[in-house]
Tab-separated table of C-alpha atoms and ligand atoms in Angstrom:
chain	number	residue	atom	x	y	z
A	1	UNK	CA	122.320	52.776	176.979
A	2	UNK	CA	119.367	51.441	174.711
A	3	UNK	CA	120.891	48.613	172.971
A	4	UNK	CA	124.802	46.702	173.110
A	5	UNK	CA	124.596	44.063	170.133
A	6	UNK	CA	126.682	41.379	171.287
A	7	UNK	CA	125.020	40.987	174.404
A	8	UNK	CA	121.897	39.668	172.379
A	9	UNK	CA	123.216	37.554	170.135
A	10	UNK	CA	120.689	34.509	169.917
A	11	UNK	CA	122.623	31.178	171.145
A	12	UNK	CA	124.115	28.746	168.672
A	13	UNK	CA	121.606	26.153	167.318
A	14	UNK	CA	123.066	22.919	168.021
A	15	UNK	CA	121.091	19.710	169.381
A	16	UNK	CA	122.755	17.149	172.382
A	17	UNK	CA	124.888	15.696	170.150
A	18	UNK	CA	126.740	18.791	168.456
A	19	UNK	CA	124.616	19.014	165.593
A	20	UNK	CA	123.685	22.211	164.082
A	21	UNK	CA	120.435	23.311	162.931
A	22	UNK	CA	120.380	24.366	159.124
A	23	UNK	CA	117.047	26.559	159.537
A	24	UNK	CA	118.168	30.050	159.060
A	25	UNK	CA	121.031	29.263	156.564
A	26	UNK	CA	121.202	31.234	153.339
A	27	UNK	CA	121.494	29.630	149.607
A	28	UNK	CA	125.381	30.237	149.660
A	29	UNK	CA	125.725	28.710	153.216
A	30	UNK	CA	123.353	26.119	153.002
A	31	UNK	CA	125.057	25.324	149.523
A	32	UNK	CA	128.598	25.333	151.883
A	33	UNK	CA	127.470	22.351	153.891
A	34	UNK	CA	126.498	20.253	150.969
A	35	UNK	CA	129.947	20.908	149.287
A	36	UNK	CA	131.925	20.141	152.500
A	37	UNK	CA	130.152	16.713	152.467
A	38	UNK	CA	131.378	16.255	148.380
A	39	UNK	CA	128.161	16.400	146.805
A	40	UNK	CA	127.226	18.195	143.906
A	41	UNK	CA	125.792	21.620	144.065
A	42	UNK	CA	122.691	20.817	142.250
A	43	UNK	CA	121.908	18.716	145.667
A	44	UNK	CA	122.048	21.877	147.363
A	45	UNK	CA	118.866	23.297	145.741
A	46	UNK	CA	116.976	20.075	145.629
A	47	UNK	CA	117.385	20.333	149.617
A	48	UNK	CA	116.500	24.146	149.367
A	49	UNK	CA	113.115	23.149	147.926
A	50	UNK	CA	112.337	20.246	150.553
A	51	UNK	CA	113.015	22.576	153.681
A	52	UNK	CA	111.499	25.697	151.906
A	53	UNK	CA	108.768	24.718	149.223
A	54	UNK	CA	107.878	21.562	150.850
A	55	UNK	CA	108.121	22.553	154.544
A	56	UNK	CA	110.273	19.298	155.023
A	57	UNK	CA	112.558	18.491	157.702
A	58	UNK	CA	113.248	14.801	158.060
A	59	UNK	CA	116.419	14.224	155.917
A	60	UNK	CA	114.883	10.739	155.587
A	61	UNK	CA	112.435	11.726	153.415
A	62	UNK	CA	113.748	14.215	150.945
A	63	UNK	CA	113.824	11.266	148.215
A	64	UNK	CA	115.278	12.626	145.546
A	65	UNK	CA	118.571	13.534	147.606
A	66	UNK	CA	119.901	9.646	147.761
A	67	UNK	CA	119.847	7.206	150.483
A	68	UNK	CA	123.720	8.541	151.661
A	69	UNK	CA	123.855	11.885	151.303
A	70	UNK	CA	120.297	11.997	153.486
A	71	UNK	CA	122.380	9.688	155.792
A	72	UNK	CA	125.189	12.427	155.696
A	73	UNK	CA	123.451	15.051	156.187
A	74	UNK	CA	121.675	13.449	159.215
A	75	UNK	CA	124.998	12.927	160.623
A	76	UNK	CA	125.824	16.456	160.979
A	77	UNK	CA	122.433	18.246	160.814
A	78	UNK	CA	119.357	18.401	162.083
A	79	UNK	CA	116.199	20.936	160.387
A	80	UNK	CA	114.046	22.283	163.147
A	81	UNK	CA	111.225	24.890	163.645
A	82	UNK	CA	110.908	26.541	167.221
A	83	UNK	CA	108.568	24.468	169.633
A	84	UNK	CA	105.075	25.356	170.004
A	85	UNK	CA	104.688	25.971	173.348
A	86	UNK	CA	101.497	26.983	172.928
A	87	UNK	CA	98.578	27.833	170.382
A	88	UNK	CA	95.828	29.860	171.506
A	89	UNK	CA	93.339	30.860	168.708
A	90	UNK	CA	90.706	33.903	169.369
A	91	UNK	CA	86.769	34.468	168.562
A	92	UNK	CA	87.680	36.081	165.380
A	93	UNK	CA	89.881	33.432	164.014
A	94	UNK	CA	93.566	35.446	165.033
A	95	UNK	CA	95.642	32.633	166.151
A	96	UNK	CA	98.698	33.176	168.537
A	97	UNK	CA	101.896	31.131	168.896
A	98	UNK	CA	104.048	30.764	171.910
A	99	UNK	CA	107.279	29.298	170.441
A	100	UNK	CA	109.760	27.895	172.771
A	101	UNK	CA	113.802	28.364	171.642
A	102	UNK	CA	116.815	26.282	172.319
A	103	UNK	CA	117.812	28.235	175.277
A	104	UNK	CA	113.932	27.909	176.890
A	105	UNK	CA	113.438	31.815	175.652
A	106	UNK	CA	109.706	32.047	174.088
A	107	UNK	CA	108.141	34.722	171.423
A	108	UNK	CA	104.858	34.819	170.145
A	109	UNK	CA	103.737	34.999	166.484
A	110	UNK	CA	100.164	36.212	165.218
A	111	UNK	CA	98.279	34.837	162.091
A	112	UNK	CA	95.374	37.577	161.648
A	113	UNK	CA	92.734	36.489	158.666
A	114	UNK	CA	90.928	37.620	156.322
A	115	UNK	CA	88.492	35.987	153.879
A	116	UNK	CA	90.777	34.305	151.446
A	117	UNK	CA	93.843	35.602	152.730
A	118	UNK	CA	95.828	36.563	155.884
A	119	UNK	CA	98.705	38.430	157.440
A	120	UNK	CA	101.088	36.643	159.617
A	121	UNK	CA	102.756	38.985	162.201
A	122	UNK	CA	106.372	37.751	163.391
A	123	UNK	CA	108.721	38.935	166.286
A	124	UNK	CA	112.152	39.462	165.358
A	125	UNK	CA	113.372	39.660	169.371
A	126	UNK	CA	113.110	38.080	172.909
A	127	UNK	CA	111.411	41.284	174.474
A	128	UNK	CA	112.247	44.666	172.882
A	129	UNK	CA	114.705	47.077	174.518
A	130	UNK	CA	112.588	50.051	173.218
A	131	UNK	CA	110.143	51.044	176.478
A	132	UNK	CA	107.778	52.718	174.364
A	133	UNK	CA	105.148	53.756	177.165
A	134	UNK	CA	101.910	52.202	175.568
A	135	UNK	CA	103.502	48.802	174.818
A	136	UNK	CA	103.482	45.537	176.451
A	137	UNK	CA	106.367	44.109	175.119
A	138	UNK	CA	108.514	47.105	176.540
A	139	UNK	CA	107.543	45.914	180.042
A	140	UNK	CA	109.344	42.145	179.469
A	141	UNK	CA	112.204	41.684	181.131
A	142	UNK	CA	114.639	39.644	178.480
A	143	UNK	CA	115.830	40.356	175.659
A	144	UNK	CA	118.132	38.968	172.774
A	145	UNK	CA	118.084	38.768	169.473
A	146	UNK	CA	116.311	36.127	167.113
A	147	UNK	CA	118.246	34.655	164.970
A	148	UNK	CA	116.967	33.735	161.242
A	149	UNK	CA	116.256	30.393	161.790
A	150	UNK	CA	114.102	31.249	164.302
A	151	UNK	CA	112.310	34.234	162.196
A	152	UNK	CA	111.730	31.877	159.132
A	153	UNK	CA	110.616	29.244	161.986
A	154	UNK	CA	107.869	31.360	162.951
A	155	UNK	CA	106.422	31.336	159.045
A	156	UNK	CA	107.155	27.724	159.076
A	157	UNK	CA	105.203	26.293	162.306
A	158	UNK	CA	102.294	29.025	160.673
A	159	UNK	CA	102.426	26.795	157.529
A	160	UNK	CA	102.404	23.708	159.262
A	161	UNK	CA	99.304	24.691	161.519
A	162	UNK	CA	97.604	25.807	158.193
A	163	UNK	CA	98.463	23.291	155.905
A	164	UNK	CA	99.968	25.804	153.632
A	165	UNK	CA	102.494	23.379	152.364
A	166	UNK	CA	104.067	22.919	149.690
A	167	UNK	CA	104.080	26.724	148.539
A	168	UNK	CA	100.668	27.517	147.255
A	169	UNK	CA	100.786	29.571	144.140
A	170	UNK	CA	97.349	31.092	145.229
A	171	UNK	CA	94.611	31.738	147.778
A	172	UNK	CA	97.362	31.208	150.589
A	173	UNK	CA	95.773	31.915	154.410
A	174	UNK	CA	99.672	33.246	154.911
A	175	UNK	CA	99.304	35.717	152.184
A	176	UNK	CA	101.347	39.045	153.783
A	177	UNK	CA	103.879	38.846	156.237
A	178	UNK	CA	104.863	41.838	158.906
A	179	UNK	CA	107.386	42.386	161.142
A	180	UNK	CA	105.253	44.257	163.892
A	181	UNK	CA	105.688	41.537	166.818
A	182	UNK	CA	107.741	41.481	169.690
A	183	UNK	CA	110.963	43.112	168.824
A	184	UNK	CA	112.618	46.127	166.645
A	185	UNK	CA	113.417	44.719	164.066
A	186	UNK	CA	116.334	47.219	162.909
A	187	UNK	CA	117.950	46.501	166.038
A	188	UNK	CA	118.419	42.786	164.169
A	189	UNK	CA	118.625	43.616	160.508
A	190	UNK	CA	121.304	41.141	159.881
A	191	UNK	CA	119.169	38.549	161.447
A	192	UNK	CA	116.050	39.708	159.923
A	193	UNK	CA	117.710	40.448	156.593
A	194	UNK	CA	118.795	36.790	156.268
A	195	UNK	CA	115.257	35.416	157.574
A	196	UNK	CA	113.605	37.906	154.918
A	197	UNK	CA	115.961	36.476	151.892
A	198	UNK	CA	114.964	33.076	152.601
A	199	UNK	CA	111.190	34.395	152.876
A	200	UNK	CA	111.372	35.970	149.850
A	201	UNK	CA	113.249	33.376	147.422
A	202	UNK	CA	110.825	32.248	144.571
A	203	UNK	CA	111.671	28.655	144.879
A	204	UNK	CA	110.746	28.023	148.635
A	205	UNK	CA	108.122	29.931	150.836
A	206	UNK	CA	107.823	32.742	148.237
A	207	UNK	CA	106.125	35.390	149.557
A	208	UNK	CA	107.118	38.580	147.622
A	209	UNK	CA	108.798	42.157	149.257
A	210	UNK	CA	105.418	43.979	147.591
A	211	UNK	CA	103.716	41.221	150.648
A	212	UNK	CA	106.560	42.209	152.965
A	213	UNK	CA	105.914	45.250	155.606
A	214	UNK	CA	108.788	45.928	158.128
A	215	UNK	CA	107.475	48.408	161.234
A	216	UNK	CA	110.293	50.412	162.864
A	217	UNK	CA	110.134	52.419	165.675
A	218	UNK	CA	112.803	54.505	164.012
A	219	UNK	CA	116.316	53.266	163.906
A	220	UNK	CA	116.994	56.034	161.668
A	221	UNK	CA	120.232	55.095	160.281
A	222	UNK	CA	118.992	51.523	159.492
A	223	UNK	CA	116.131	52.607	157.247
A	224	UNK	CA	118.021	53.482	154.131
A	225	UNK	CA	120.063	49.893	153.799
A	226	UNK	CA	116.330	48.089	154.464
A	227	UNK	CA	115.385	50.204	151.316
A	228	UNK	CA	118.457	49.376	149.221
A	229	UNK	CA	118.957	46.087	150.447
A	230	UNK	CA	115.631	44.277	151.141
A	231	UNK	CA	112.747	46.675	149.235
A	232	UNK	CA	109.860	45.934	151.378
A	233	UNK	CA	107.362	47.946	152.344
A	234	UNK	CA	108.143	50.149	155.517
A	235	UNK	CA	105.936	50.283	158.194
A	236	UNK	CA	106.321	53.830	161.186
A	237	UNK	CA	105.609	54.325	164.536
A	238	UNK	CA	105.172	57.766	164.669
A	239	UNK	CA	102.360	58.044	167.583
A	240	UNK	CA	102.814	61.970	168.408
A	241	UNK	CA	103.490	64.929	165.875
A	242	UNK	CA	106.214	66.546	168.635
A	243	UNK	CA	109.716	65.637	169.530
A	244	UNK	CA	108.812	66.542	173.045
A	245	UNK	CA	105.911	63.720	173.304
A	246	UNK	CA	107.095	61.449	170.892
A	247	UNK	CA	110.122	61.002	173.472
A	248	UNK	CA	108.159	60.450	176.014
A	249	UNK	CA	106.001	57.668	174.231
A	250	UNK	CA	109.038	56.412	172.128
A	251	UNK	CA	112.249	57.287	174.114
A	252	UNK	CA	114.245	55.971	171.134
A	253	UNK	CA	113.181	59.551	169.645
A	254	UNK	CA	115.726	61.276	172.093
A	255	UNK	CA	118.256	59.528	169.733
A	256	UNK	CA	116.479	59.975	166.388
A	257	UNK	CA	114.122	63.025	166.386
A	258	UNK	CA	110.973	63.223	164.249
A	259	UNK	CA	112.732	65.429	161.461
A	260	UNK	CA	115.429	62.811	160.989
A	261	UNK	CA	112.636	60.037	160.781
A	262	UNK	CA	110.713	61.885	157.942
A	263	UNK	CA	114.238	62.389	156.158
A	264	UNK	CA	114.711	58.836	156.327
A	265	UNK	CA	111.264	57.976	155.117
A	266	UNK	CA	111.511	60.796	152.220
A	267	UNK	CA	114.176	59.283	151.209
A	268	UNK	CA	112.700	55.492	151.482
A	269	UNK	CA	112.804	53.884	147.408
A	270	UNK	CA	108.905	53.731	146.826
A	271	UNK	CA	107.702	51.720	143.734
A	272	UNK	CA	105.016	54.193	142.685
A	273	UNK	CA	101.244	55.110	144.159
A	274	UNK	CA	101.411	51.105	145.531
A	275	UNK	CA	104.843	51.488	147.805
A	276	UNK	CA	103.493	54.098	150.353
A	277	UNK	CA	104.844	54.186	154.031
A	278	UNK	CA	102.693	53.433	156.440
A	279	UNK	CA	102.764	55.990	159.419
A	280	UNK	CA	101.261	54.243	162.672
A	281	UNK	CA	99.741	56.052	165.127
A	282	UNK	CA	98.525	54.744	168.120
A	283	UNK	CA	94.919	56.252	169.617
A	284	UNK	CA	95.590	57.458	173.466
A	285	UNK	CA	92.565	59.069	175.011
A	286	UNK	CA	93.659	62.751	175.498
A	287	UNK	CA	97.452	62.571	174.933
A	288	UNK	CA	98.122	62.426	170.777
A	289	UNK	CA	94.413	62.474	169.946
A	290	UNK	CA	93.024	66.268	169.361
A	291	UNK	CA	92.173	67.560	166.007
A	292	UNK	CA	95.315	69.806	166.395
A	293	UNK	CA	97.315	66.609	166.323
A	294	UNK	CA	95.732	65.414	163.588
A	295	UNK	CA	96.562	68.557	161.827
A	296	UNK	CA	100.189	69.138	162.937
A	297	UNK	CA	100.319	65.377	161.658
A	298	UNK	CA	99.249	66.375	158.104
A	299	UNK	CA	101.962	69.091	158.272
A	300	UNK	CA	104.848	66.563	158.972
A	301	UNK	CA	104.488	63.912	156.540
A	302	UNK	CA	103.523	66.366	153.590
A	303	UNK	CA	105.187	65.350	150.194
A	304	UNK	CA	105.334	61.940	151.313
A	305	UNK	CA	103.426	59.178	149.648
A	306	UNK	CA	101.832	57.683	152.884
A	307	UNK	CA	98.535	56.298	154.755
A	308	UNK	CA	98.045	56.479	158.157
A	309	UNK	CA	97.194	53.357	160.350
A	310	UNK	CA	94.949	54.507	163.381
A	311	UNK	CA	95.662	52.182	165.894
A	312	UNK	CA	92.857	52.109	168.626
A	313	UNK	CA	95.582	51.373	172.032
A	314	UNK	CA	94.904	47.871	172.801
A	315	UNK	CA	94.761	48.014	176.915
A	316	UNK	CA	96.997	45.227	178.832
A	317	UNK	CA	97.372	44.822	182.318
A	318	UNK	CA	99.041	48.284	184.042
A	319	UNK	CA	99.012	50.247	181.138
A	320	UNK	CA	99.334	53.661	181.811
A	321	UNK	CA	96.737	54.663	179.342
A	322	UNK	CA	93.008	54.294	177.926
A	323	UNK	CA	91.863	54.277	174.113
A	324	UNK	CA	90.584	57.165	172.943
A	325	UNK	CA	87.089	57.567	172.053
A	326	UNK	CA	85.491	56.760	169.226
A	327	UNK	CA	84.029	60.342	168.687
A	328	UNK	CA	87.820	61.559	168.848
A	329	UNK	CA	88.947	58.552	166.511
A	330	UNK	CA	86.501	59.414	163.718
A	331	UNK	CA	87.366	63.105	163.658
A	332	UNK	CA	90.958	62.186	163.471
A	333	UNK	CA	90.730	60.421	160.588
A	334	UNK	CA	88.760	62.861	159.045
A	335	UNK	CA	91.187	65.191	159.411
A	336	UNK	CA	93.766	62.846	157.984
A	337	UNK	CA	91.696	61.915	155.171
A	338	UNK	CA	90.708	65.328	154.178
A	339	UNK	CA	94.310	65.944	153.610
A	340	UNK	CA	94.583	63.192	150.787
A	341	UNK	CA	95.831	60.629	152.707
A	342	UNK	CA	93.920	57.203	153.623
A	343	UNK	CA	93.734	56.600	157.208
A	344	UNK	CA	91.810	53.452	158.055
A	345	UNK	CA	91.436	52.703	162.122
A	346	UNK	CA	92.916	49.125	162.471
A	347	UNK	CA	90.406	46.595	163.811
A	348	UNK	CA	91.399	44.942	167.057
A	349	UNK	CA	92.140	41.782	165.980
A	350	UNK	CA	92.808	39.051	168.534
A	351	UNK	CA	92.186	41.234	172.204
A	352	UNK	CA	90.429	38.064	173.943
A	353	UNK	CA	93.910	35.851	173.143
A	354	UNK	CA	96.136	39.498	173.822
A	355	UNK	CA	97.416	38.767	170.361
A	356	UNK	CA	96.321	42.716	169.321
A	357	UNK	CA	99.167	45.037	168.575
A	358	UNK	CA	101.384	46.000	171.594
A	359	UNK	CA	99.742	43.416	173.830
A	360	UNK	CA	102.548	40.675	173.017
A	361	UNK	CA	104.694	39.445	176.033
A	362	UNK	CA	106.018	36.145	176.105
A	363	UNK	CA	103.533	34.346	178.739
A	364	UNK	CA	106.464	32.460	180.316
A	365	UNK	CA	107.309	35.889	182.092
A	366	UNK	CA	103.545	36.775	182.627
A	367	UNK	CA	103.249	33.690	184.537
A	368	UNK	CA	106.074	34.160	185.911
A	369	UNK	CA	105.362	36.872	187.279
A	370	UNK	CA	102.116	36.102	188.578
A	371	UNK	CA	103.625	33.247	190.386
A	372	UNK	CA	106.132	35.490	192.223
A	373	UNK	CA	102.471	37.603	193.046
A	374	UNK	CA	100.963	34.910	194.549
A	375	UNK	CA	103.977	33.458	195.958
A	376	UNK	CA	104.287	36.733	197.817
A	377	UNK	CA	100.823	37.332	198.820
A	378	UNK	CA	100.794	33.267	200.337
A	379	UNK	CA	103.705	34.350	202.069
A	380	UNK	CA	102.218	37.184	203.623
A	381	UNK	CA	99.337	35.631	204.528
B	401	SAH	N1	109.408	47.863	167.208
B	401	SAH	C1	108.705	47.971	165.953
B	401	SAH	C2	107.864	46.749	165.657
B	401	SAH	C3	106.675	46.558	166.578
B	401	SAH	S1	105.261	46.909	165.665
B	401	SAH	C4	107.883	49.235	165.958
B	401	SAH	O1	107.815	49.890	166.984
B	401	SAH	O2	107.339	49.621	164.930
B	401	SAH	C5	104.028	46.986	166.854
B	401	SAH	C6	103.126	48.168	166.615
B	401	SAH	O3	102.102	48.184	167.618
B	401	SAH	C7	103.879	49.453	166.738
B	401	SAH	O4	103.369	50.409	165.863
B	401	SAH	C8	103.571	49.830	168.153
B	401	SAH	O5	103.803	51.170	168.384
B	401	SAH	C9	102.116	49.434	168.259
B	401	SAH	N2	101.663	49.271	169.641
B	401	SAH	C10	102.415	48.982	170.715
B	401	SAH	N3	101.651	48.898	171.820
B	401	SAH	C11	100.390	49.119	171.431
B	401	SAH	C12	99.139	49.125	172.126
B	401	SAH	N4	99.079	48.866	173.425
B	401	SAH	N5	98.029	49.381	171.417
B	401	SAH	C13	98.100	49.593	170.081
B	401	SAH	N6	99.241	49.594	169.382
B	401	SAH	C14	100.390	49.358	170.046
C-alpha cells in the first residue's frame, strides 16, 4: 500500500497547558473562537489582519482588539510558527529552513531569489511516501501529514526572516509560492487546501492563485477538485514518456498511468495563453534523455497548453543516477522547443546548502543516520 490517511494525520497543536494553536484556522473557524468567547464578529477580522497582514502573534499587542478580549484570547490560545531549527543560506542567495514541529518532526522550506522578486518553495509532508527513484525525499524514513498551520507557518517564518511584513503591496522577495518541497501535496489536499485559502485571502499574506504553482506527482483523481476548488497553477512530474519507465521512476504511475495523467491535465481549467501546465522532467544521463524521448514527449502532451521544465537531476548522496550531459540537455530542449512549446532547463539553485529540487530530507534523519554510521563503524573498530 502507498498511502493510509489516518495514519498521517499531523498531531493536535496544543502547548503544556492545553492551549491550542490558532495558525492554520480558516476565516469561519477562526471567526468560531472569537464568538465562543462573546465578542463581536468584526473582532474576528481585526485579529485575521494582525496574524495574517501583520505577521503578529503576541495577543498582547494586537491593540486595537481591547485589553480583555487579548487577555481572553491568551487564555485559550496561543499563535505560533514552526521552530527554526535551522537556517542555512547558499552562495547564490537560496536560503533553506529546517523547521522543527510540535511532535520534534522537521521539514525544510526553500526561498530561491531573483532580482526583485522570489519563489518560496514549501513542503506539504514529513517525508513523502512516493519512492520516486531520483528523489531524496523518497529515501526518508517518516512520514505524516502537515497540517495547515504548519504550511502557512512555513510562509510565515519566510516573512519574518525577510522582513516582508506587513503584506507588501509590491516588490515582495516572497513574490510566488510552490508546493514542490518535501511531500505530495495531493496526498494532503485538505491540509494544503486550507493552508492555500489562508495564503491566498486579500486581506492577510495575499499572494494570488495566478502566483500559486502546486507540483503533483500525479494523484490523478485529486487534480480536477485542485482545479475547481483552489485554481492555481498546476505543476507535473512527468520524467519519462512510457508507462513502463515512468513506473519505474514514479511507482505511483502503476496506479495512475500516463494516459490518465494527460486526461486529468486536459481537462485542468486554464485561464488562457498565461495558465499553462507545467510538465517537469527530470534530466537522467541515458535513461529519459535521447532525442526519441524528447520526441515521444511532444507526442503526449499535444493539444495541451504547456511548457516543459528541464530539470538537470540534482545528485545527493546514493543516488542511483548521474545528470545528463549538457550536449544531451540542449538537444532536448530543442526538440521540445521546436514543437511550440517553451522548455527552459531550471538552474540549480541552492546545490551547496542541498536545497535544489529532490535533494530535500529533513537533516534530523541525515544525521541521524550518520550517527548510527559512525556508531557502527566505532563499534567495529
Ligand atoms: N510530490 C510532488 C511535489 C515535489 S516537487 C511532485 O512529485 O511533483 C519536487 C520536484 O523535484 C518534482 O518534480 C520531482 O520529481 C523533482 N525532483 C525530485 N528529485 C530530483 C532530483 N534529484 N533532481 C532534480 N529534480 C528532482
Amino acid at each position: 500500500m502507498i498511502y493510509a490517511p489516518s495514519a498521517f494525520a499531523p498531531p493536535p497543536q496544543l502547548d503544556a497547558e492545553g492551549r491550542t494553536n490558532l495558525l492554520g484556522l480558516g476565516r469561519a473557524a477562526l471567526a468560531e473562537r472569537v464568538r465562543a468567547l462573546g465578542a463581536k464578529p468584526f473582532r474576528a477580522k481585526q485579529l485575521w489582519h494582525w496574524m495574517y497582514h501583520r505577521g503578529i502573534s503576541d495577543f498582547g499587542a494586537m491593540t486595537t482588539l481591547g485589553k480583555p478580549l487579548r487577555a481572553q484570547l491568551a487564555e485559550r490560545h496561543f499563535i505560533a510558527r514552526p521552530r527554526v531549527a535551522r537556517l542555512e543560506t547558499s552562495d547564490d542567495g537560496t536560503r533553506k529552513w529546517l523547521l522543527g514541529m510540535v511532535d520534534g518532526h522537521e521539514v525544510e522550506s526553500v526561498h530561491i531569489p531573483d532580482e526583485d522578486r522570489g519563489a518560496l518553495c514549501l513542503s506539504s509532508q514529513v517525508g513523502c511516501t512516493l519512492t520516486c527513484r531520483f528523489c531524496h525525499t523518497g529515501t526518508q524514513p517518516i512520514v505524516r501529514n502537515l497540517g495547515a498551520g504548519e504550511i502557512v507557518g512555513q510562509v510565515m517564518v519566510a516573512r519574518d526572516a525577510l522582513g516582508e511584513w506587513p503584506s507588501p503591496s509590491e516588490g515582495r522577495l516572497i513574490s510566488s509560492i510552490v508546493m514542490m518541497g518535501m511531500g505530495e501535496p495531493l496526498f494532503n489536499y485538505d491540509n494544503v487546501a486550507a493552508a492555500l485559502g489562508i495564503v491566498m485571502d486579500s486581506e492577510g499574506i495575499a499572494i494570488s492563485r495566478r502566483r500559486i504553482t502546486l507540483s503533483t506527482a500525479g494523484v490523478v483523481p485529486m487534480i480536477g477538485r485542485l482545479g475547481e476548488e483552489l485554481g492555481v497553477n498546476l505543476a507535473v512530474s512527468l520524467h519519462a514518456v512510457t508507462d513502463e519507465l515512468r513506473s519505474r521512476l514514479v511507482p505511483l504511475n502503476k496506479r495512475y498511468g500516463i494516459e490518465a495523467l494527460l486526461a486529468a491535465c486536459r481537462a485542468y481549467p486554464a485561464g488562457g495563453n498565461t495558465r499553462r501546465i507545467t510538465f517537469e522532467y527530470v534530466m537522467l544521463d541515458g535513461v529519459n534523455d535521447s532525442p526519441a524521448d524528447a520526441r515521444a514527449l511532444v507526442r503526449l502532451i499535444a493539444g495541451i497548453p504547456a511548457k516543459v521544465n528541464l530539470i538537470p537531476f540534482n545528485p545527493w548522496p546514493g543516488a542511483p543516477f548521474r545528470c545528463s550531459s549538457d550536449a544531451a540537455i540542449r538537444g532536448f530542449a530543442e526538440i521540445v522547443n521546436a514543437a511550440g512549446y517553451a522548455a527552459p532547463v531550471r538552474s540549480p539553485r541552492g546545490r551547496d546548502i542541498m536545497a535544489a529540487c529532490g535533494q530535500l530530507k529533513s537533516a534530523s534523519v541525515r544525521e541521524r543516520r550518520s550517527r548510527a554510521v559512525a556508531d557502527r563503524a566505532a563499534a567495529a573498530g
